[in-house]
JSON list of C-alpha atoms in Angstrom, two decimals:
[
{"chain": "O", "resi": 1, "resn": "MET", "atom": "CA", "xyz": [15.60, 105.33, 56.30]},
{"chain": "O", "resi": 2, "resn": "ALA", "atom": "CA", "xyz": [15.77, 101.84, 57.68]},
{"chain": "O", "resi": 3, "resn": "VAL", "atom": "CA", "xyz": [14.32, 101.00, 61.14]},
{"chain": "O", "resi": 4, "resn": "PRO", "atom": "CA", "xyz": [16.89, 99.52, 63.46]},
{"chain": "O", "resi": 5, "resn": "PHE", "atom": "CA", "xyz": [16.27, 95.88, 64.25]},
{"chain": "O", "resi": 6, "resn": "TYR", "atom": "CA", "xyz": [14.89, 95.38, 67.75]},
{"chain": "O", "resi": 7, "resn": "ARG", "atom": "CA", "xyz": [15.59, 92.08, 69.53]},
{"chain": "O", "resi": 8, "resn": "PRO", "atom": "CA", "xyz": [13.78, 91.60, 72.89]},
{"chain": "O", "resi": 9, "resn": "ARG", "atom": "CA", "xyz": [16.04, 90.58, 75.81]},
{"chain": "O", "resi": 10, "resn": "PRO", "atom": "CA", "xyz": [15.74, 86.95, 76.61]},
{"chain": "O", "resi": 11, "resn": "SER", "atom": "CA", "xyz": [13.99, 86.24, 79.95]},
{"chain": "O", "resi": 12, "resn": "GLY", "atom": "CA", "xyz": [16.01, 84.78, 82.76]},
{"chain": "O", "resi": 13, "resn": "GLY", "atom": "CA", "xyz": [19.36, 86.11, 81.30]},
{"chain": "O", "resi": 14, "resn": "SER", "atom": "CA", "xyz": [21.70, 88.47, 82.98]},
{"chain": "O", "resi": 15, "resn": "ARG", "atom": "CA", "xyz": [21.09, 92.13, 82.44]},
{"chain": "O", "resi": 16, "resn": "PRO", "atom": "CA", "xyz": [23.69, 93.86, 80.26]},
{"chain": "O", "resi": 17, "resn": "PHE", "atom": "CA", "xyz": [24.01, 96.85, 82.70]},
{"chain": "O", "resi": 18, "resn": "GLN", "atom": "CA", "xyz": [23.66, 95.06, 85.95]},
{"chain": "O", "resi": 19, "resn": "ARG", "atom": "CA", "xyz": [25.53, 96.93, 88.68]},
{"chain": "O", "resi": 20, "resn": "ASN", "atom": "CA", "xyz": [27.81, 95.34, 91.19]},
{"chain": "O", "resi": 21, "resn": "PHE", "atom": "CA", "xyz": [26.15, 96.04, 94.50]},
{"chain": "O", "resi": 22, "resn": "ASN", "atom": "CA", "xyz": [28.83, 94.21, 96.48]},
{"chain": "O", "resi": 23, "resn": "ARG", "atom": "CA", "xyz": [30.95, 97.33, 96.09]},
{"chain": "O", "resi": 24, "resn": "PHE", "atom": "CA", "xyz": [28.69, 99.14, 98.56]},
{"chain": "O", "resi": 25, "resn": "GLN", "atom": "CA", "xyz": [29.23, 96.98, 101.60]},
{"chain": "O", "resi": 26, "resn": "LYS", "atom": "CA", "xyz": [27.69, 97.89, 104.96]},
{"chain": "O", "resi": 27, "resn": "ARG", "atom": "CA", "xyz": [30.09, 99.58, 107.39]},
{"chain": "O", "resi": 28, "resn": "GLU", "atom": "CA", "xyz": [29.63, 96.51, 109.74]},
{"chain": "O", "resi": 29, "resn": "ASP", "atom": "CA", "xyz": [31.05, 94.21, 107.16]},
{"chain": "O", "resi": 30, "resn": "LEU", "atom": "CA", "xyz": [34.40, 96.15, 107.22]},
{"chain": "O", "resi": 31, "resn": "HIS", "atom": "CA", "xyz": [35.27, 94.97, 110.73]},
{"chain": "O", "resi": 32, "resn": "ASN", "atom": "CA", "xyz": [34.40, 92.03, 112.87]},
{"chain": "O", "resi": 33, "resn": "ILE", "atom": "CA", "xyz": [32.24, 93.21, 115.66]},
{"chain": "O", "resi": 34, "resn": "ASN", "atom": "CA", "xyz": [30.45, 91.49, 118.55]},
{"chain": "O", "resi": 35, "resn": "GLY", "atom": "CA", "xyz": [29.09, 88.17, 117.43]},
{"chain": "O", "resi": 36, "resn": "ARG", "atom": "CA", "xyz": [31.15, 87.98, 114.33]},
{"chain": "O", "resi": 37, "resn": "ILE", "atom": "CA", "xyz": [34.43, 87.60, 116.13]},
{"chain": "O", "resi": 38, "resn": "ARG", "atom": "CA", "xyz": [35.38, 83.94, 115.85]},
{"chain": "O", "resi": 39, "resn": "HIS", "atom": "CA", "xyz": [38.36, 83.52, 118.12]},
{"chain": "O", "resi": 40, "resn": "PRO", "atom": "CA", "xyz": [38.26, 81.59, 121.39]},
{"chain": "O", "resi": 41, "resn": "GLN", "atom": "CA", "xyz": [40.35, 84.06, 123.32]},
{"chain": "O", "resi": 42, "resn": "VAL", "atom": "CA", "xyz": [40.93, 87.69, 122.72]},
{"chain": "O", "resi": 43, "resn": "ARG", "atom": "CA", "xyz": [43.02, 90.47, 124.33]},
{"chain": "O", "resi": 44, "resn": "VAL", "atom": "CA", "xyz": [40.55, 93.24, 125.44]},
{"chain": "O", "resi": 45, "resn": "VAL", "atom": "CA", "xyz": [41.58, 96.86, 125.52]},
{"chain": "O", "resi": 46, "resn": "GLY", "atom": "CA", "xyz": [39.64, 100.15, 125.82]},
{"chain": "O", "resi": 47, "resn": "GLU", "atom": "CA", "xyz": [39.07, 103.24, 127.82]},
{"chain": "O", "resi": 48, "resn": "GLY", "atom": "CA", "xyz": [38.60, 102.41, 131.37]},
{"chain": "O", "resi": 49, "resn": "PHE", "atom": "CA", "xyz": [39.51, 98.73, 130.86]},
{"chain": "O", "resi": 50, "resn": "GLU", "atom": "CA", "xyz": [42.72, 97.02, 131.80]},
{"chain": "O", "resi": 51, "resn": "PRO", "atom": "CA", "xyz": [44.42, 95.12, 128.92]},
{"chain": "O", "resi": 52, "resn": "VAL", "atom": "CA", "xyz": [43.46, 91.46, 129.72]},
{"chain": "O", "resi": 53, "resn": "VAL", "atom": "CA", "xyz": [43.28, 88.12, 127.87]},
{"chain": "O", "resi": 54, "resn": "VAL", "atom": "CA", "xyz": [39.80, 86.47, 128.29]},
{"chain": "O", "resi": 55, "resn": "ALA", "atom": "CA", "xyz": [37.42, 84.15, 126.61]},
{"chain": "O", "resi": 56, "resn": "ILE", "atom": "CA", "xyz": [35.29, 85.62, 123.82]},
{"chain": "O", "resi": 57, "resn": "GLU", "atom": "CA", "xyz": [32.17, 85.09, 125.89]},
{"chain": "O", "resi": 58, "resn": "VAL", "atom": "CA", "xyz": [33.54, 87.08, 128.79]},
{"chain": "O", "resi": 59, "resn": "ALA", "atom": "CA", "xyz": [34.68, 89.88, 126.39]},
{"chain": "O", "resi": 60, "resn": "LEU", "atom": "CA", "xyz": [31.21, 90.14, 124.80]},
{"chain": "O", "resi": 61, "resn": "ARG", "atom": "CA", "xyz": [29.65, 90.25, 128.26]},
{"chain": "O", "resi": 62, "resn": "MET", "atom": "CA", "xyz": [32.10, 92.99, 129.35]},
{"chain": "O", "resi": 63, "resn": "ALA", "atom": "CA", "xyz": [31.20, 95.05, 126.22]},
{"chain": "O", "resi": 64, "resn": "GLN", "atom": "CA", "xyz": [27.52, 94.41, 126.71]},
{"chain": "O", "resi": 65, "resn": "ASP", "atom": "CA", "xyz": [27.61, 95.57, 130.35]},
{"chain": "O", "resi": 66, "resn": "ALA", "atom": "CA", "xyz": [29.34, 98.70, 129.24]},
{"chain": "O", "resi": 67, "resn": "GLY", "atom": "CA", "xyz": [26.67, 99.30, 126.60]},
{"chain": "O", "resi": 68, "resn": "LEU", "atom": "CA", "xyz": [29.33, 99.39, 123.92]},
{"chain": "O", "resi": 69, "resn": "ASP", "atom": "CA", "xyz": [30.54, 97.22, 121.08]},
{"chain": "O", "resi": 70, "resn": "LEU", "atom": "CA", "xyz": [33.41, 94.69, 120.89]},
{"chain": "O", "resi": 71, "resn": "VAL", "atom": "CA", "xyz": [35.47, 95.65, 117.80]},
{"chain": "O", "resi": 72, "resn": "GLU", "atom": "CA", "xyz": [38.32, 93.36, 116.40]},
{"chain": "O", "resi": 73, "resn": "ILE", "atom": "CA", "xyz": [41.31, 95.59, 115.88]},
{"chain": "O", "resi": 74, "resn": "SER", "atom": "CA", "xyz": [44.02, 93.21, 115.01]},
{"chain": "O", "resi": 75, "resn": "ALA", "atom": "CA", "xyz": [43.19, 89.71, 113.91]},
{"chain": "O", "resi": 76, "resn": "THR", "atom": "CA", "xyz": [46.78, 88.70, 113.25]},
{"chain": "O", "resi": 77, "resn": "ALA", "atom": "CA", "xyz": [48.05, 89.22, 116.76]},
{"chain": "O", "resi": 78, "resn": "THR", "atom": "CA", "xyz": [48.27, 86.44, 119.19]},
{"chain": "O", "resi": 79, "resn": "PRO", "atom": "CA", "xyz": [45.70, 86.48, 120.75]},
{"chain": "O", "resi": 80, "resn": "PRO", "atom": "CA", "xyz": [43.69, 88.87, 118.56]},
{"chain": "O", "resi": 81, "resn": "VAL", "atom": "CA", "xyz": [43.21, 92.35, 120.09]},
{"chain": "O", "resi": 82, "resn": "CYS", "atom": "CA", "xyz": [39.62, 93.72, 120.45]},
{"chain": "O", "resi": 83, "resn": "LYS", "atom": "CA", "xyz": [38.59, 97.12, 121.60]},
{"chain": "O", "resi": 84, "resn": "ILE", "atom": "CA", "xyz": [35.52, 97.98, 123.73]},
{"chain": "O", "resi": 85, "resn": "ILE", "atom": "CA", "xyz": [34.21, 101.05, 122.09]},
{"chain": "O", "resi": 86, "resn": "GLU", "atom": "CA", "xyz": [31.14, 102.50, 120.39]},
{"chain": "O", "resi": 87, "resn": "TYR", "atom": "CA", "xyz": [31.36, 101.19, 116.78]},
{"chain": "O", "resi": 88, "resn": "LYS", "atom": "CA", "xyz": [30.46, 104.57, 115.17]},
{"chain": "O", "resi": 89, "resn": "LYS", "atom": "CA", "xyz": [33.13, 106.28, 117.26]},
{"chain": "O", "resi": 90, "resn": "PHE", "atom": "CA", "xyz": [35.59, 103.65, 116.15]},
{"chain": "O", "resi": 91, "resn": "LEU", "atom": "CA", "xyz": [34.68, 104.23, 112.40]},
{"chain": "O", "resi": 92, "resn": "TYR", "atom": "CA", "xyz": [35.06, 107.99, 112.91]},
{"chain": "O", "resi": 93, "resn": "GLU", "atom": "CA", "xyz": [38.55, 107.74, 114.48]},
{"chain": "O", "resi": 94, "resn": "HIS", "atom": "CA", "xyz": [39.59, 105.27, 111.78]},
{"chain": "O", "resi": 95, "resn": "LYS", "atom": "CA", "xyz": [38.50, 107.57, 108.99]},
{"chain": "O", "resi": 96, "resn": "LYS", "atom": "CA", "xyz": [40.25, 110.50, 110.73]},
{"chain": "O", "resi": 97, "resn": "LYS", "atom": "CA", "xyz": [43.46, 108.57, 110.91]},
{"chain": "O", "resi": 98, "resn": "GLU", "atom": "CA", "xyz": [43.33, 107.57, 107.21]},
{"chain": "O", "resi": 99, "resn": "LYS", "atom": "CA", "xyz": [42.67, 111.22, 106.30]},
{"chain": "O", "resi": 100, "resn": "GLU", "atom": "CA", "xyz": [45.72, 112.38, 108.39]},
{"chain": "O", "resi": 101, "resn": "LYS", "atom": "CA", "xyz": [47.90, 109.76, 106.75]},
{"chain": "O", "resi": 102, "resn": "ARG", "atom": "CA", "xyz": [46.83, 110.84, 103.24]},
{"chain": "O", "resi": 103, "resn": "ALA", "atom": "CA", "xyz": [47.54, 114.45, 104.13]},
{"chain": "O", "resi": 104, "resn": "ASN", "atom": "CA", "xyz": [51.02, 113.70, 105.49]},
{"chain": "O", "resi": 105, "resn": "THR", "atom": "CA", "xyz": [52.11, 112.07, 102.28]},
{"chain": "O", "resi": 106, "resn": "THR", "atom": "CA", "xyz": [53.85, 114.58, 100.12]},
{"chain": "O", "resi": 107, "resn": "LYS", "atom": "CA", "xyz": [53.43, 114.64, 96.39]},
{"chain": "O", "resi": 108, "resn": "VAL", "atom": "CA", "xyz": [56.71, 114.93, 94.49]},
{"chain": "O", "resi": 109, "resn": "VAL", "atom": "CA", "xyz": [56.59, 117.57, 91.82]},
{"chain": "O", "resi": 110, "resn": "VAL", "atom": "CA", "xyz": [59.11, 117.29, 88.96]},
{"chain": "O", "resi": 111, "resn": "LYS", "atom": "CA", "xyz": [59.70, 120.41, 86.92]},
{"chain": "O", "resi": 112, "resn": "GLU", "atom": "CA", "xyz": [61.38, 120.03, 83.45]},
{"chain": "O", "resi": 113, "resn": "ILE", "atom": "CA", "xyz": [63.92, 122.41, 81.82]},
{"chain": "O", "resi": 114, "resn": "ARG", "atom": "CA", "xyz": [64.97, 121.93, 78.33]},
{"chain": "O", "resi": 115, "resn": "PHE", "atom": "CA", "xyz": [68.35, 122.96, 76.79]},
{"chain": "O", "resi": 116, "resn": "THR", "atom": "CA", "xyz": [70.04, 122.46, 73.35]},
{"chain": "O", "resi": 117, "resn": "PRO", "atom": "CA", "xyz": [73.72, 121.79, 73.00]},
{"chain": "O", "resi": 118, "resn": "HIS", "atom": "CA", "xyz": [74.13, 125.42, 71.73]},
{"chain": "O", "resi": 119, "resn": "THR", "atom": "CA", "xyz": [72.14, 127.19, 74.52]},
{"chain": "O", "resi": 120, "resn": "ASP", "atom": "CA", "xyz": [73.49, 130.72, 74.78]},
{"chain": "O", "resi": 121, "resn": "GLU", "atom": "CA", "xyz": [74.53, 132.46, 78.09]},
{"chain": "O", "resi": 122, "resn": "HIS", "atom": "CA", "xyz": [71.32, 134.39, 78.57]},
{"chain": "O", "resi": 123, "resn": "ASP", "atom": "CA", "xyz": [68.88, 131.42, 78.13]},
{"chain": "O", "resi": 124, "resn": "PHE", "atom": "CA", "xyz": [71.16, 129.35, 80.48]},
{"chain": "O", "resi": 125, "resn": "THR", "atom": "CA", "xyz": [70.94, 131.96, 83.22]},
{"chain": "O", "resi": 126, "resn": "PHE", "atom": "CA", "xyz": [67.28, 132.48, 82.76]},
{"chain": "O", "resi": 127, "resn": "LYS", "atom": "CA", "xyz": [66.67, 128.74, 83.03]},
{"chain": "O", "resi": 128, "resn": "LYS", "atom": "CA", "xyz": [68.99, 128.36, 85.95]},
{"chain": "O", "resi": 129, "resn": "ASN", "atom": "CA", "xyz": [67.12, 130.97, 87.87]},
{"chain": "O", "resi": 130, "resn": "HIS", "atom": "CA", "xyz": [63.84, 129.18, 87.21]},
{"chain": "O", "resi": 131, "resn": "ALA", "atom": "CA", "xyz": [65.31, 125.92, 88.42]},
{"chain": "O", "resi": 132, "resn": "GLN", "atom": "CA", "xyz": [66.70, 127.63, 91.55]},
{"chain": "O", "resi": 133, "resn": "ARG", "atom": "CA", "xyz": [63.26, 128.88, 92.39]},
{"chain": "O", "resi": 134, "resn": "PHE", "atom": "CA", "xyz": [61.71, 125.37, 91.81]},
{"chain": "O", "resi": 135, "resn": "LEU", "atom": "CA", "xyz": [64.27, 123.80, 94.03]},
{"chain": "O", "resi": 136, "resn": "GLU", "atom": "CA", "xyz": [63.66, 126.39, 96.80]},
{"chain": "O", "resi": 137, "resn": "GLU", "atom": "CA", "xyz": [59.95, 125.65, 96.52]},
{"chain": "O", "resi": 138, "resn": "GLY", "atom": "CA", "xyz": [60.86, 121.87, 97.17]},
{"chain": "O", "resi": 139, "resn": "SER", "atom": "CA", "xyz": [60.27, 120.54, 93.66]},
{"chain": "O", "resi": 140, "resn": "LYS", "atom": "CA", "xyz": [62.66, 118.28, 91.75]},
{"chain": "O", "resi": 141, "resn": "VAL", "atom": "CA", "xyz": [64.18, 119.48, 88.53]},
{"chain": "O", "resi": 142, "resn": "ARG", "atom": "CA", "xyz": [64.73, 117.31, 85.56]},
{"chain": "O", "resi": 143, "resn": "ALA", "atom": "CA", "xyz": [66.95, 119.20, 83.06]},
{"chain": "O", "resi": 144, "resn": "TYR", "atom": "CA", "xyz": [67.62, 117.69, 79.71]},
{"chain": "O", "resi": 145, "resn": "VAL", "atom": "CA", "xyz": [69.64, 118.63, 76.57]},
{"chain": "O", "resi": 146, "resn": "PHE", "atom": "CA", "xyz": [67.60, 117.75, 73.41]},
{"chain": "O", "resi": 147, "resn": "PHE", "atom": "CA", "xyz": [69.66, 116.67, 70.38]},
{"chain": "O", "resi": 148, "resn": "LYS", "atom": "CA", "xyz": [67.89, 117.45, 67.16]},
{"chain": "O", "resi": 149, "resn": "GLY", "atom": "CA", "xyz": [69.14, 116.03, 63.96]},
{"chain": "O", "resi": 150, "resn": "ARG", "atom": "CA", "xyz": [73.00, 116.34, 63.62]},
{"chain": "O", "resi": 151, "resn": "THR", "atom": "CA", "xyz": [73.41, 118.00, 67.01]},
{"chain": "O", "resi": 152, "resn": "ILE", "atom": "CA", "xyz": [73.72, 114.45, 68.43]},
{"chain": "O", "resi": 153, "resn": "MET", "atom": "CA", "xyz": [77.46, 114.84, 67.58]},
{"chain": "O", "resi": 154, "resn": "PHE", "atom": "CA", "xyz": [77.73, 117.31, 70.48]},
{"chain": "O", "resi": 155, "resn": "LYS", "atom": "CA", "xyz": [77.04, 114.94, 73.33]},
{"chain": "O", "resi": 156, "resn": "ASP", "atom": "CA", "xyz": [80.03, 116.02, 75.23]},
{"chain": "O", "resi": 157, "resn": "GLN", "atom": "CA", "xyz": [78.93, 119.65, 75.03]},
{"chain": "O", "resi": 158, "resn": "GLY", "atom": "CA", "xyz": [75.57, 118.68, 76.33]},
{"chain": "O", "resi": 159, "resn": "ARG", "atom": "CA", "xyz": [77.04, 116.66, 79.24]},
{"chain": "O", "resi": 160, "resn": "SER", "atom": "CA", "xyz": [79.31, 119.62, 80.22]},
{"chain": "O", "resi": 161, "resn": "LEU", "atom": "CA", "xyz": [76.29, 122.00, 80.00]},
{"chain": "O", "resi": 162, "resn": "LEU", "atom": "CA", "xyz": [74.27, 119.73, 82.41]},
{"chain": "O", "resi": 163, "resn": "MET", "atom": "CA", "xyz": [77.20, 119.43, 84.82]},
{"chain": "O", "resi": 164, "resn": "ARG", "atom": "CA", "xyz": [77.72, 123.18, 84.78]},
{"chain": "O", "resi": 165, "resn": "PHE", "atom": "CA", "xyz": [74.02, 123.64, 85.48]},
{"chain": "O", "resi": 166, "resn": "ALA", "atom": "CA", "xyz": [74.21, 121.24, 88.43]},
{"chain": "O", "resi": 167, "resn": "GLN", "atom": "CA", "xyz": [77.40, 122.90, 89.81]},
{"chain": "O", "resi": 168, "resn": "GLU", "atom": "CA", "xyz": [75.79, 126.37, 89.73]},
{"chain": "O", "resi": 169, "resn": "LEU", "atom": "CA", "xyz": [72.70, 125.01, 91.66]},
{"chain": "O", "resi": 170, "resn": "GLU", "atom": "CA", "xyz": [74.65, 123.05, 94.30]},
{"chain": "O", "resi": 171, "resn": "GLU", "atom": "CA", "xyz": [73.65, 125.66, 96.94]},
{"chain": "O", "resi": 172, "resn": "VAL", "atom": "CA", "xyz": [69.96, 124.81, 96.67]},
{"chain": "O", "resi": 173, "resn": "GLY", "atom": "CA", "xyz": [69.95, 121.34, 95.02]},
{"chain": "O", "resi": 174, "resn": "LYS", "atom": "CA", "xyz": [71.73, 118.06, 94.92]},
{"chain": "O", "resi": 175, "resn": "ILE", "atom": "CA", "xyz": [72.33, 115.62, 92.00]},
{"chain": "O", "resi": 176, "resn": "GLU", "atom": "CA", "xyz": [70.02, 112.67, 92.27]},
{"chain": "O", "resi": 177, "resn": "GLN", "atom": "CA", "xyz": [70.90, 111.25, 88.87]},
{"chain": "O", "resi": 178, "resn": "MET", "atom": "CA", "xyz": [74.04, 111.88, 86.93]},
{"chain": "O", "resi": 179, "resn": "PRO", "atom": "CA", "xyz": [73.54, 112.82, 83.17]},
{"chain": "O", "resi": 180, "resn": "ILE", "atom": "CA", "xyz": [72.39, 109.75, 81.15]},
{"chain": "O", "resi": 181, "resn": "GLN", "atom": "CA", "xyz": [71.61, 109.40, 77.48]},
{"chain": "O", "resi": 182, "resn": "ASP", "atom": "CA", "xyz": [68.05, 108.55, 76.72]},
{"chain": "O", "resi": 183, "resn": "GLY", "atom": "CA", "xyz": [67.29, 108.48, 72.95]},
{"chain": "O", "resi": 184, "resn": "LYS", "atom": "CA", "xyz": [67.63, 112.02, 71.71]},
{"chain": "O", "resi": 185, "resn": "LYS", "atom": "CA", "xyz": [67.82, 113.45, 75.31]},
{"chain": "O", "resi": 186, "resn": "MET", "atom": "CA", "xyz": [70.61, 113.62, 77.94]},
{"chain": "O", "resi": 187, "resn": "ILE", "atom": "CA", "xyz": [68.96, 113.90, 81.25]},
{"chain": "O", "resi": 188, "resn": "ILE", "atom": "CA", "xyz": [70.02, 114.97, 84.85]},
{"chain": "O", "resi": 189, "resn": "LEU", "atom": "CA", "xyz": [67.84, 114.99, 87.87]},
{"chain": "O", "resi": 190, "resn": "LEU", "atom": "CA", "xyz": [68.21, 117.49, 90.78]},
{"chain": "O", "resi": 191, "resn": "GLY", "atom": "CA", "xyz": [66.53, 117.22, 94.06]},
{"chain": "O", "resi": 192, "resn": "PRO", "atom": "CA", "xyz": [65.99, 119.93, 96.63]},
{"chain": "O", "resi": 193, "resn": "GLY", "atom": "CA", "xyz": [68.61, 120.28, 99.51]},
{"chain": "O", "resi": 194, "resn": "LYS", "atom": "CA", "xyz": [72.11, 121.28, 99.88]},
{"chain": "O", "resi": 195, "resn": "LYS", "atom": "CA", "xyz": [74.93, 119.02, 98.48]},
{"chain": "O", "resi": 196, "resn": "LYS", "atom": "CA", "xyz": [76.64, 117.08, 101.37]}
]
């Protein structure tokens, strides 16, 4: 058994597994606070403060007198908006708003139902009932007819099957995409909601 060749690492070179520590910034680096605000004039807002446009020195003095921090909220506004608030409280509120925003975004679920051009009546009804349940739950349904081998000759039969499928589900779903041919599949997309 051969011993693996060992080559010592050259001194002064970069480490092969060096981590990127810039990724873990301090919280203070995320927002401009107190002395890092570099605008000559700012609009000051906060609890117990009238919104007013003042020089940065006056705004810093106001925050210092209140025992709080001056946090830049909107740097793109004219003049930039700064809030007098405790910085940790500001971070907590900011994190809470981001969490609420993520919770309010709904994830679209697409369920697939497969047919063949020669799907019999029992299978059609069974799959239609599943699709109806999916649409009532708020999911989208992608139904497709798969053409295998020579069944590609029955495109019209596949299209009529998908249109019949959509018609029978028009009480709980609406057509979002008409039947289109995609390779060996003919696809229709139904979304939840009644047809208008």
